[in-house]
GROMACS .gro file of C-alpha atoms in nm:
model
  141
    1MET     CA    1   1.949  -5.423  -2.237
    2LYS     CA    2   1.807  -5.316  -1.869
    3ARG     CA    3   1.994  -4.972  -1.885
    4TRP     CA    4   1.822  -4.901  -2.231
    5ILE     CA    5   1.486  -4.997  -2.085
    6THR     CA    6   1.544  -4.821  -1.779
    7THR     CA    7   1.685  -4.508  -1.975
    8LEU     CA    8   1.356  -4.496  -2.208
    9VAL     CA    9   1.159  -4.527  -1.896
   10VAL     CA   10   1.308  -4.235  -1.712
   11LEU     CA   11   1.291  -4.013  -2.018
   12GLY     CA   12   0.920  -4.118  -2.067
   13LEU     CA   13   0.868  -4.003  -1.723
   14PHE     CA   14   1.051  -3.680  -1.750
   15ALA     CA   15   0.880  -3.591  -2.095
   16LEU     CA   16   0.540  -3.660  -1.883
   17PHE     CA   17   0.646  -3.406  -1.615
   18LEU     CA   18   0.833  -3.150  -1.796
   19PRO     CA   19   0.489  -2.961  -1.897
   20GLN     CA   20   0.382  -2.955  -1.533
   21LEU     CA   21   0.732  -2.863  -1.392
   22SER     CA   22   0.738  -2.573  -1.658
   23GLN     CA   23   0.370  -2.454  -1.585
   24ALA     CA   24   0.468  -2.435  -1.236
   25GLN     CA   25   0.776  -2.245  -1.290
   26ASP     CA   26   0.560  -1.986  -1.507
   27ARG     CA   27   0.293  -1.973  -1.249
   28ILE     CA   28   0.573  -1.907  -0.970
   29ARG     CA   29   0.725  -1.651  -1.222
   30ALA     CA   30   0.384  -1.456  -1.229
   31LEU     CA   31   0.320  -1.463  -0.864
   32LYS     CA   32   0.678  -1.326  -0.801
   33VAL     CA   33   0.627  -1.050  -1.053
   34ALA     CA   34   0.300  -0.939  -0.906
   35PHE     CA   35   0.435  -0.957  -0.529
   36ILE     CA   36   0.767  -0.769  -0.586
   37THR     CA   37   0.551  -0.519  -0.826
   38ASP     CA   38   0.319  -0.484  -0.531
   39LYS     CA   39   0.586  -0.452  -0.233
   40LEU     CA   40   0.792  -0.185  -0.443
   41LYS     CA   41   0.481  -0.024  -0.544
   42LEU     CA   42   0.628   0.013  -0.878
   43THR     CA   43   0.455   0.248  -1.152
   44PRO     CA   44   0.390   0.142  -1.477
   45GLU     CA   45   0.686   0.322  -1.618
   46GLU     CA   46   0.919   0.188  -1.364
   47SER     CA   47   0.771  -0.149  -1.403
   48GLU     CA   48   0.835  -0.119  -1.799
   49LYS     CA   49   1.215  -0.067  -1.728
   50PHE     CA   50   1.278  -0.243  -1.432
   51TRP     CA   51   1.150  -0.616  -1.527
   52PRO     CA   52   1.386  -0.653  -1.824
   53VAL     CA   53   1.690  -0.520  -1.605
   54TYR     CA   54   1.586  -0.756  -1.311
   55ASN     CA   55   1.538  -1.065  -1.531
   56GLN     CA   56   1.864  -0.991  -1.683
   57TYR     CA   57   2.031  -0.993  -1.304
   58GLU     CA   58   1.843  -1.311  -1.217
   59ALA     CA   59   2.013  -1.469  -1.516
   60GLU     CA   60   2.343  -1.331  -1.434
   61GLN     CA   61   2.305  -1.472  -1.070
   62LYS     CA   62   2.187  -1.800  -1.216
   63ARG     CA   63   2.487  -1.840  -1.424
   64ILE     CA   64   2.731  -1.744  -1.163
   65ARG     CA   65   2.588  -1.984  -0.934
   66GLN     CA   66   2.599  -2.268  -1.173
   67LYS     CA   67   2.936  -2.208  -1.276
   68TYR     CA   68   3.062  -2.274  -0.892
   69ARG     CA   69   2.867  -2.540  -0.847
   70PRO     CA   70   3.053  -2.861  -0.703
   71ASP     CA   71   3.041  -3.126  -0.961
   72GLU     CA   72   3.008  -3.380  -0.660
   73ASP     CA   73   2.921  -3.428  -0.307
   74LEU     CA   74   3.101  -3.289  -0.078
   75ASN     CA   75   3.097  -3.594   0.147
   76THR     CA   76   3.281  -3.792  -0.122
   77MET     CA   77   3.528  -3.518  -0.221
   78SER     CA   78   3.903  -3.521  -0.088
   79ASP     CA   79   3.985  -3.255   0.177
   80GLN     CA   80   4.181  -3.049  -0.133
   81GLU     CA   81   3.879  -3.072  -0.322
   82VAL     CA   82   3.663  -2.951  -0.044
   83GLU     CA   83   3.891  -2.656   0.031
   84ARG     CA   84   3.881  -2.590  -0.326
   85ALA     CA   85   3.513  -2.601  -0.316
   86VAL     CA   86   3.524  -2.351   0.007
   87LEU     CA   87   3.727  -2.130  -0.216
   88ASP     CA   88   3.521  -2.149  -0.506
   89ARG     CA   89   3.230  -2.020  -0.289
   90PHE     CA   90   3.405  -1.742  -0.154
   91GLU     CA   91   3.473  -1.638  -0.535
   92MET     CA   92   3.115  -1.696  -0.616
   93GLU     CA   93   3.028  -1.461  -0.340
   94GLU     CA   94   3.250  -1.217  -0.444
   95GLU     CA   95   3.119  -1.211  -0.815
   96LEU     CA   96   2.738  -1.203  -0.685
   97ILE     CA   97   2.824  -0.881  -0.471
   98LYS     CA   98   2.998  -0.737  -0.802
   99LEU     CA   99   2.712  -0.802  -0.977
  100LYS     CA  100   2.467  -0.643  -0.679
  101ARG     CA  101   2.660  -0.328  -0.688
  102ASP     CA  102   2.653  -0.299  -1.089
  103TYR     CA  103   2.277  -0.367  -1.079
  104PHE     CA  104   2.232  -0.118  -0.822
  105GLN     CA  105   2.374   0.167  -1.035
  106ARG     CA  106   2.169   0.057  -1.336
  107MET     CA  107   1.842   0.049  -1.150
  108LYS     CA  108   1.943   0.402  -0.987
  109ALA     CA  109   1.926   0.535  -1.304
  110PHE     CA  110   1.539   0.476  -1.336
  111MET     CA  111   1.404   0.386  -0.997
  112ALA     CA  112   1.411   0.571  -0.630
  113VAL     CA  113   1.703   0.420  -0.448
  114ARG     CA  114   1.454   0.347  -0.143
  115LYS     CA  115   1.281   0.085  -0.373
  116ILE     CA  116   1.601  -0.082  -0.486
  117ALA     CA  117   1.687  -0.120  -0.095
  118LEU     CA  118   1.334  -0.297  -0.026
  119LEU     CA  119   1.391  -0.513  -0.351
  120GLN     CA  120   1.608  -0.777  -0.133
  121ARG     CA  121   1.361  -0.780   0.138
  122SER     CA  122   1.105  -0.822  -0.116
  123GLU     CA  123   1.253  -1.126  -0.264
  124GLN     CA  124   1.301  -1.280   0.070
  125GLU     CA  125   0.939  -1.239   0.186
  126PHE     CA  126   0.822  -1.373  -0.132
  127ASN     CA  127   1.025  -1.673  -0.104
  128LYS     CA  128   0.920  -1.753   0.260
  129GLU     CA  129   0.552  -1.696   0.136
  130LEU     CA  130   0.591  -1.960  -0.161
  131LEU     CA  131   0.777  -2.203   0.095
  132ARG     CA  132   0.479  -2.130   0.299
  133ARG     CA  133   0.224  -2.192   0.042
  134ILE     CA  134   0.418  -2.522  -0.086
  135GLN     CA  135   0.404  -2.648   0.278
  136GLU     CA  136   0.052  -2.589   0.308
  137ALA     CA  137  -0.041  -2.737  -0.026
  138ARG     CA  138   0.136  -3.059   0.094
  139GLY     CA  139  -0.058  -3.058   0.449
  140ARG     CA  140   0.235  -2.949   0.648
  141LYS     CA  141   0.196  -2.626   0.867
   0.00000   0.00000   0.00000
């Protein structure tokens, strides 16, 4: 009975915070679009072609990362399981490199190579800025 009540409470709290989480994710996504569009100086024509391809690229990246995510904590795994997790990580990185090469070729069809090269740096800068803002909002500097 206690588990049942605990489960209901957890689900209720999750339901309360889900809309806020979704709004935060939407806001972060909008900030990222604006940041990258500005950093790459995308023209309206480039943006129209770039964002659907980039969104597909991000979805593929997420799918690959989830596919190789270990099911349990490395600290609780046997040595064999940890070794398998490390080897899986190598496979994941190889798949991600292949994906990057594929999307580089796709983007080259409608965008200058220099802008594509700046994309990874722009993503890193955005992530650093996002982290800085989160820390600032929490009162840590």
